[in-house]
Coordinates of C-alpha atoms in Angstrom, one line a residue:
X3 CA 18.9 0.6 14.3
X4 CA 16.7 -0.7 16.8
X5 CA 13.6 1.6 18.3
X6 CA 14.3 2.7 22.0
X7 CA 11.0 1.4 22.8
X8 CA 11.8 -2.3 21.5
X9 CA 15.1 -2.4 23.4
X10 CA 12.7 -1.1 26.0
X11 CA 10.9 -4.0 25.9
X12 CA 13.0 -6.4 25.3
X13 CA 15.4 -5.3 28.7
X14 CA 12.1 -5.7 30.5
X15 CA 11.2 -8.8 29.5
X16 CA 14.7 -9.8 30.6
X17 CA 14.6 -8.6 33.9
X18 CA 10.8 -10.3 34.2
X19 CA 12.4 -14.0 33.3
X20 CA 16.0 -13.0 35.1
X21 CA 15.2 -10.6 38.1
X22 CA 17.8 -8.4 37.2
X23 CA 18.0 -5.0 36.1
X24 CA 19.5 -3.9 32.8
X25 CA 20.1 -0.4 31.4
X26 CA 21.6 0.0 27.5
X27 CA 23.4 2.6 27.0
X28 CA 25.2 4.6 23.4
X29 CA 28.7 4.5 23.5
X30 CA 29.0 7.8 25.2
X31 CA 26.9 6.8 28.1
X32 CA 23.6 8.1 27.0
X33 CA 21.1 6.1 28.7
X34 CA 19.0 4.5 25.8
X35 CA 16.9 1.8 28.1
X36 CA 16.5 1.0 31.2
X37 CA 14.5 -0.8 33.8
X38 CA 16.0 0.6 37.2
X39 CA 18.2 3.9 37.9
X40 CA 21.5 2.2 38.1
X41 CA 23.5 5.6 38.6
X42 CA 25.9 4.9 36.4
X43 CA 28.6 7.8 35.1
X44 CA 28.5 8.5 32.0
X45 CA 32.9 8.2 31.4
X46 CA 32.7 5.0 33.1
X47 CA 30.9 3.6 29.8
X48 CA 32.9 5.8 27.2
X49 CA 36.1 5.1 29.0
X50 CA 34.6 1.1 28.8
X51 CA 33.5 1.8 25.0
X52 CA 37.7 2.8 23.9
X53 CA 39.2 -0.3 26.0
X54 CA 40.0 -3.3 24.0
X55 CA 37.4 -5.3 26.2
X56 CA 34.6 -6.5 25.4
X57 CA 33.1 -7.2 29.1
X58 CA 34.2 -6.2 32.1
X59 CA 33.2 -6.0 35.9
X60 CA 33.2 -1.9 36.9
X61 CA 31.5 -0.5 39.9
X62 CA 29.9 -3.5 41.3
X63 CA 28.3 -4.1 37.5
X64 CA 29.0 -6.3 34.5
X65 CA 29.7 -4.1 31.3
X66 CA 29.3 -5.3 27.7
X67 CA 29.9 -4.5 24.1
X68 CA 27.1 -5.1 21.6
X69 CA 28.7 -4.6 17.9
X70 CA 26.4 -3.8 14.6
X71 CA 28.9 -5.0 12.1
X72 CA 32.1 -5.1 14.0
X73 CA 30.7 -1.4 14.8
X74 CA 30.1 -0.8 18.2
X75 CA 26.5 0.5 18.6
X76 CA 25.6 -0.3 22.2
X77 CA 26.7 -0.7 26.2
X78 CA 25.1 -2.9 28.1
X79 CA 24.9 -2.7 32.2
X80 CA 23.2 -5.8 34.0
X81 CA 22.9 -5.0 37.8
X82 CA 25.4 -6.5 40.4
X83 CA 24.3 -10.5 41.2
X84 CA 26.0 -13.5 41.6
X85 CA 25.2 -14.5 38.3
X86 CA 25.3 -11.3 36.4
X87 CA 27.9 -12.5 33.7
X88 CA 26.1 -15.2 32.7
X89 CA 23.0 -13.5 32.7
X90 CA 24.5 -10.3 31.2
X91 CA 26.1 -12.5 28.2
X92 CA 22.8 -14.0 27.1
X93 CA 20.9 -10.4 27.2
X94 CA 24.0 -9.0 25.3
X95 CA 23.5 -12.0 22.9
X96 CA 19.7 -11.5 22.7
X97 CA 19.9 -7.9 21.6
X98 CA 22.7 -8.5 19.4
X99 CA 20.3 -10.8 16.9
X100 CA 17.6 -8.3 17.4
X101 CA 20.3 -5.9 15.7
X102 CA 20.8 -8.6 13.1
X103 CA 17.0 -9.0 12.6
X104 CA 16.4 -5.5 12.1
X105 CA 18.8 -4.7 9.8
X106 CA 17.7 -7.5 7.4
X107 CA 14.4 -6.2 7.9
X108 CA 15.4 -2.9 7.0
X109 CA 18.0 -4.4 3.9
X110 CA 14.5 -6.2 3.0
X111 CA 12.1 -3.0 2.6
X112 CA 15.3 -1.0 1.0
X113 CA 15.3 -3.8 -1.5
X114 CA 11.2 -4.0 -2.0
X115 CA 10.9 0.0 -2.4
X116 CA 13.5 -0.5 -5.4
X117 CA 12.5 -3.4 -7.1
X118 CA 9.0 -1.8 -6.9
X119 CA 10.4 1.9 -8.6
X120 CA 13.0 0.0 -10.8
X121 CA 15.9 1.2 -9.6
X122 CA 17.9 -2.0 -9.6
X123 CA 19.9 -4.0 -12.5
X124 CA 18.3 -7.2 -13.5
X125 CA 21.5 -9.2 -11.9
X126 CA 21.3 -6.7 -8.9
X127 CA 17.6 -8.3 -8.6
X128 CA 18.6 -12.1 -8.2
X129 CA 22.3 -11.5 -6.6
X130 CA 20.2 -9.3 -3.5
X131 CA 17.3 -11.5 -3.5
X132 CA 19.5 -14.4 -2.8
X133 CA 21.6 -13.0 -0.1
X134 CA 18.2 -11.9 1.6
X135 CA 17.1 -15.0 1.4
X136 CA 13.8 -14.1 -0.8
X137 CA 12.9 -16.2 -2.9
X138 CA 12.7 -15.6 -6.8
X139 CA 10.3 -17.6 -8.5
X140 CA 7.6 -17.0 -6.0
X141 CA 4.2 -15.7 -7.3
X142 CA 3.5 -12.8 -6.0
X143 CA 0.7 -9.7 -6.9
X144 CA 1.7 -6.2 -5.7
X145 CA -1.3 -4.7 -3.4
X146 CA -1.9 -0.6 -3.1
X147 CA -4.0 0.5 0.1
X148 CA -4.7 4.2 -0.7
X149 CA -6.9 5.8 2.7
X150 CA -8.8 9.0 2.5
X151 CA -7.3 10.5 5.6
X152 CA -3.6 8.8 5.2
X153 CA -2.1 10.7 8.1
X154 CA -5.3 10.3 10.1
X155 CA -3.1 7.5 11.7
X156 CA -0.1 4.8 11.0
X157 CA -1.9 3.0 8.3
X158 CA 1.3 1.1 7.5
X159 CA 1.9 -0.4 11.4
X160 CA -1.6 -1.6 11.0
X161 CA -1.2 -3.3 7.9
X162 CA 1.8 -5.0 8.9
X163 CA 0.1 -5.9 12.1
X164 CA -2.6 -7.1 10.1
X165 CA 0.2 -9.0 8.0
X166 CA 1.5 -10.8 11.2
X167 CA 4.6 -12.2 10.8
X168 CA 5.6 -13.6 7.7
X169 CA 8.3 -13.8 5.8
X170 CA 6.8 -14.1 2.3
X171 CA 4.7 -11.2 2.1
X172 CA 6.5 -7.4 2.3
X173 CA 4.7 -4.4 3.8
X174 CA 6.2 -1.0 3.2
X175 CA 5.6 2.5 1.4
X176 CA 7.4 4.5 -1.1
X177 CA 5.7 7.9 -0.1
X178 CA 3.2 9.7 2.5
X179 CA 0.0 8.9 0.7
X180 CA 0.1 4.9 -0.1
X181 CA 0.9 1.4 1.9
X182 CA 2.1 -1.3 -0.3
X183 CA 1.6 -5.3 0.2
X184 CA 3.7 -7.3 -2.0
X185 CA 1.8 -10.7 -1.6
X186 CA 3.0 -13.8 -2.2
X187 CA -0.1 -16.2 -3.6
X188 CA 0.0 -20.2 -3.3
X189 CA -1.0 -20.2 -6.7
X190 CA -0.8 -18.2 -10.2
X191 CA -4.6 -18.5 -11.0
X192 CA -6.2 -18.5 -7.5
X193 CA -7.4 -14.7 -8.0
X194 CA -9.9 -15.5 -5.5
X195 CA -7.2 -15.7 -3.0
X196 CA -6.0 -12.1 -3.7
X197 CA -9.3 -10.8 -3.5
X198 CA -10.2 -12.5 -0.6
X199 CA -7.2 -10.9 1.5
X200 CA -8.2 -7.6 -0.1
X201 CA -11.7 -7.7 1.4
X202 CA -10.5 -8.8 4.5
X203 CA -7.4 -5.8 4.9
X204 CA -10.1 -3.4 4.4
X205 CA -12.7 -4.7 6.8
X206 CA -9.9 -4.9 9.4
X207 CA -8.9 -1.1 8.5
X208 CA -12.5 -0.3 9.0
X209 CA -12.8 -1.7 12.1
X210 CA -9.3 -0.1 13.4
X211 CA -10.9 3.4 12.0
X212 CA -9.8 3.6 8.5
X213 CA -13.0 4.1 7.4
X214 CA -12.9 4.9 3.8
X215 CA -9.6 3.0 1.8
X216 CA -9.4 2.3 -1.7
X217 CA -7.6 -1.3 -2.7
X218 CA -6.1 -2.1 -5.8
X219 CA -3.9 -4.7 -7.1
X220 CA -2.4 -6.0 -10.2
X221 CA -1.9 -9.5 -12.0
X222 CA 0.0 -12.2 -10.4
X223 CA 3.3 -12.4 -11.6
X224 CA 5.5 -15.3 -11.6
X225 CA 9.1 -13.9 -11.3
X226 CA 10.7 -11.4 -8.6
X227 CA 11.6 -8.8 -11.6
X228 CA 7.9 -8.7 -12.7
X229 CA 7.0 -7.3 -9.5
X230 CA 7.5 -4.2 -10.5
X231 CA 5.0 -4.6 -13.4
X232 CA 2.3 -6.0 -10.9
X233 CA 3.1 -2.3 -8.9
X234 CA 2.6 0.0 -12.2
X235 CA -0.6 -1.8 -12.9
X236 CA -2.1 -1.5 -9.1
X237 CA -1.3 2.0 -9.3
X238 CA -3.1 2.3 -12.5
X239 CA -5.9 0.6 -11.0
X240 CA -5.6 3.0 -8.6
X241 CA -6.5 5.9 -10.8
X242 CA -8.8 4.4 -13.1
X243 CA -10.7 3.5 -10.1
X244 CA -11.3 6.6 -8.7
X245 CA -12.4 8.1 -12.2
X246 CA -14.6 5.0 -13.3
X247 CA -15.4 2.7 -10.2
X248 CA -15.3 5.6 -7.6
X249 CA -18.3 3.5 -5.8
X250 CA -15.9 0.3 -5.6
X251 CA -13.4 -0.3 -2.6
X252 CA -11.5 -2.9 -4.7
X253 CA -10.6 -2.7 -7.9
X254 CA -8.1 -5.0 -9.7
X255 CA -6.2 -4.4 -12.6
X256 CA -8.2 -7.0 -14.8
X257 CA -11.9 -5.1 -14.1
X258 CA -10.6 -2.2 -15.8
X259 CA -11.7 -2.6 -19.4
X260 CA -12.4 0.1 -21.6
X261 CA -11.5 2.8 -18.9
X262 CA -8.1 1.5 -18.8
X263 CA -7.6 2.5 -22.4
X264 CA -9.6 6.1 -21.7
X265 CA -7.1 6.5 -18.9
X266 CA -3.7 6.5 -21.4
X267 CA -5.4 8.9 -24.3
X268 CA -4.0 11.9 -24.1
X269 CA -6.3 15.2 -23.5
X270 CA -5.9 16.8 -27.0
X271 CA -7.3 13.9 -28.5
X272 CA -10.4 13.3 -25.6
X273 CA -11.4 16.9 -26.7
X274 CA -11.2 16.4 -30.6
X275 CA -13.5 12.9 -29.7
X276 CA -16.2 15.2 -28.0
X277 CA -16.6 17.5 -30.4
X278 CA -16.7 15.2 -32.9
X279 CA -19.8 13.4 -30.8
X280 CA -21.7 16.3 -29.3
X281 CA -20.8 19.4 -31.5
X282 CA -20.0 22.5 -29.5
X283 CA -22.3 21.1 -27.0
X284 CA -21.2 18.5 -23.7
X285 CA -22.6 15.9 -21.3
X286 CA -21.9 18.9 -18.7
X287 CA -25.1 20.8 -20.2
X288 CA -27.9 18.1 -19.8
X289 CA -30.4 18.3 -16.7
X290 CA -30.0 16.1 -13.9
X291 CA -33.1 14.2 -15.2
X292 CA -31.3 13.6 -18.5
X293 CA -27.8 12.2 -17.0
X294 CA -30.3 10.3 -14.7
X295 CA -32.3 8.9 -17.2
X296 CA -29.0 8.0 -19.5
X297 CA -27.2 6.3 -16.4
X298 CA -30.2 4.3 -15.8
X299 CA -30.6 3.4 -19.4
X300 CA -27.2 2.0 -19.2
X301 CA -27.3 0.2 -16.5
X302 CA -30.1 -1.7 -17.5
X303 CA -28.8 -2.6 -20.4
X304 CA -31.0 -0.9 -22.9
X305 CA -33.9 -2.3 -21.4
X306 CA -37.0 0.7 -22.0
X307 CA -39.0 -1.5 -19.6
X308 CA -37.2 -2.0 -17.0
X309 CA -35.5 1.8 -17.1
X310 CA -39.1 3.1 -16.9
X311 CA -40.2 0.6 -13.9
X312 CA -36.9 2.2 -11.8
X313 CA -37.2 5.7 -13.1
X314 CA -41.1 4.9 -11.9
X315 CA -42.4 7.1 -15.3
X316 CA -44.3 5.3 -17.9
X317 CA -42.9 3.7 -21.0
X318 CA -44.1 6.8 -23.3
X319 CA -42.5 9.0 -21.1
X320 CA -38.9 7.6 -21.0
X321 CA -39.3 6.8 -25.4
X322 CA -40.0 10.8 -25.2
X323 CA -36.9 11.7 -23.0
X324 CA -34.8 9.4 -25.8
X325 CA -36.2 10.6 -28.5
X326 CA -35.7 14.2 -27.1
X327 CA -32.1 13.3 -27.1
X328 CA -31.9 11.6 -29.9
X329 CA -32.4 15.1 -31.5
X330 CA -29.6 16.6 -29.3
X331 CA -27.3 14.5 -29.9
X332 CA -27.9 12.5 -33.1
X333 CA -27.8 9.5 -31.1
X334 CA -30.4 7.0 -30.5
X335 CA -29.5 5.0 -27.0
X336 CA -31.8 2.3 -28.3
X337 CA -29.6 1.4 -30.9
X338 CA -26.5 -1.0 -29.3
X339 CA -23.6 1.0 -31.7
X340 CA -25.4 4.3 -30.6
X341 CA -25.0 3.5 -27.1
X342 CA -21.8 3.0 -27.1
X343 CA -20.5 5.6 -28.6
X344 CA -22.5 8.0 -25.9
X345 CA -20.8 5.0 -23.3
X346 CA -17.2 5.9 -24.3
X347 CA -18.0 10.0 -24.5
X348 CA -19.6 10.0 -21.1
X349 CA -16.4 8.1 -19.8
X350 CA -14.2 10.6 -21.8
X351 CA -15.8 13.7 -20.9
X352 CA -15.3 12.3 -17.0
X353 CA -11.7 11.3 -17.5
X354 CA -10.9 14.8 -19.1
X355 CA -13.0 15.8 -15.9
X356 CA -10.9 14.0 -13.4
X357 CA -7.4 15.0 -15.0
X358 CA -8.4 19.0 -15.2
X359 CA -9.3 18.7 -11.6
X360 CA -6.0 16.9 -10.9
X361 CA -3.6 19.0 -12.5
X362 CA -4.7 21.8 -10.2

């Protein structure tokens, strides 16, 4: 079904190229659009809507039938002129393809929001694809634009207006929280390509108000029944991010790396791993100048030096604070197999964090 405010527009633009009033009416004579008060009773049209014709000439007008699938949907009324039949005919045959284009549209997103949650055969997937005209063996990478404040305002008309026109890429959402871009790529390895679009969407979100979105996406797959695939990884991206890479905007599927495994362990077993590491003690219990101090550590790789420049304390200092948790712990950060077994427990313990937190 067509909005009233694009018939709205489209009747006007008619009347601006034809100087002729139109009004579309439903089938009972409900006035639906218009651009002039043509005064027309409401019988007159339902009487029109039960003849067998499918124009005719009624109170100085020209009537006519617009069908949805041999359904009749609307009535439309151009204004007394001498060449209102003609004129009527080719705004009756302009809305009737609108109808036509927006229910393909609309068969289009039905048929994206299923392939995405799986809900269609494998021979339903090529047979639909086919008669909507979508091509198959397209590469294509599924894109999920999560924003802070999602009913803040209509994320998904900007995307798509973002999206512009095309016919390759799909725009739509399969719940209140989340727009999803299924993109179609010009090439299996140009990964630069997805992330360039991705860094563009959410500079042109930001700009439009959306200040704060998260972006993720998942690999590039070569077949229409992969998609789905490409969707459960973006949404996985989706969570690891905000556990892992909560400082990152974007965060594809393929950055994930050891967080992605954290993510799919289940809880029992995180808790069993920190005891086994800290003893009846946790990562929660350090000072803030201990977690500092670690973090830093870490993202220096290991580097005393260069962790003492940043922390701005002297060498001795910063062997002291390791040493000090070397006895803590039993864990020397120095030592590379050390460190990464305090790496993976820090990630745990925040994963166990993040889930607790969620379940609420």
């Amino acid at each position: 079904m067509i909005s009233n405010q694009i018939l709205q527009n489209t009747i006007d633009g008619l009347k601006n190229i034809a100087r002729t009033d139109f009004c579309v009416m439903d089938v009972e004579g409900k006035e639906i659009a218009t651009t002039a008060s043509l005064e027309i009773h409401p019988k007159t049209v339902a009487d029109f809507a039960q003849s067998p014709a499918d124009s005719q000439e009624l109170q100085g007008h020209h009537f006519f039938k617009i069908y949805d699938e041999q359904q009749l949907e609307y009535v439309l009324v151009c204004a007394g002129a001498e060449e209102a039949y003609t004129i009527g005919k080719l705004a009756a045959f302009q809305i009737q393809n609108l109808l036509v284009a927006y229910k393909e549209r609309f068969d289009k997103d039905n048929f994206i929001k299923n392939l995405l949650l799986d809900n269609l055969l494998l021979v339903d997937i090529y047979s639909r694809a086919k008669k909507l005209h979508i091509q198959a063996d397209a590469t294509r990478v599924v894109m999920i634009l999560e924003p802070d404040v999602p009913t803040e305002s209509n994320v998904l008309e900007m995307v798509r207006s973002f999206g512009g026109n095309s016919n390759s890429d799909f725009i739509t959402a399969v719940d209140e929280t989340n727009v999803i871009v299924v993109k179609e790529m010009s090439a299996p390895e140009n990964t630069k390509e997805i992330e360039k679009y991705a860094k563009a969407l959410e500079k042109y979100l930001s700009k439009e108000g959306i200040k704060a979105v998260r972006v993720a996406y998942g690999t590039p797959m070569g077949d229409i029944k992969e998609v789905s695939r490409s969707y459960k990884e973006a949404k996985m991206a989706l969570e690891v991010g905000k556990i892992f890479f909560d400082e990152r905007a974007i965060i594809p599927y393929s950055e994930l790396g050891i967080g992605r495994l954290i993510y799919q362990l289940p809880i029992p077993l995180c808790k069993m791993y920190i005891r086994e590491i800290f003893g009846k003690k946790s990562p929660d219990d350090f000072d803030e100048e201990t977690l500092t101090t670690i973090y830093k550590f870490f993202e220096n790789s290991l580097n005393v030096s260069e962790t003492s420049r940043q922390l701005f304390v002297h060498r001795n200092t910063l062997v002291y604070r390791l040493d000090k948790l070397q006895k803590l712990t039993g864990l020397d950060l120095r030592v590379f197999e050390d460190a990464i077994t305090f790496k993976i427990a820090l990630m745990v313990v925040k994963y166990m964090k993040y889930m607790e937190k969620t379940d609420f």
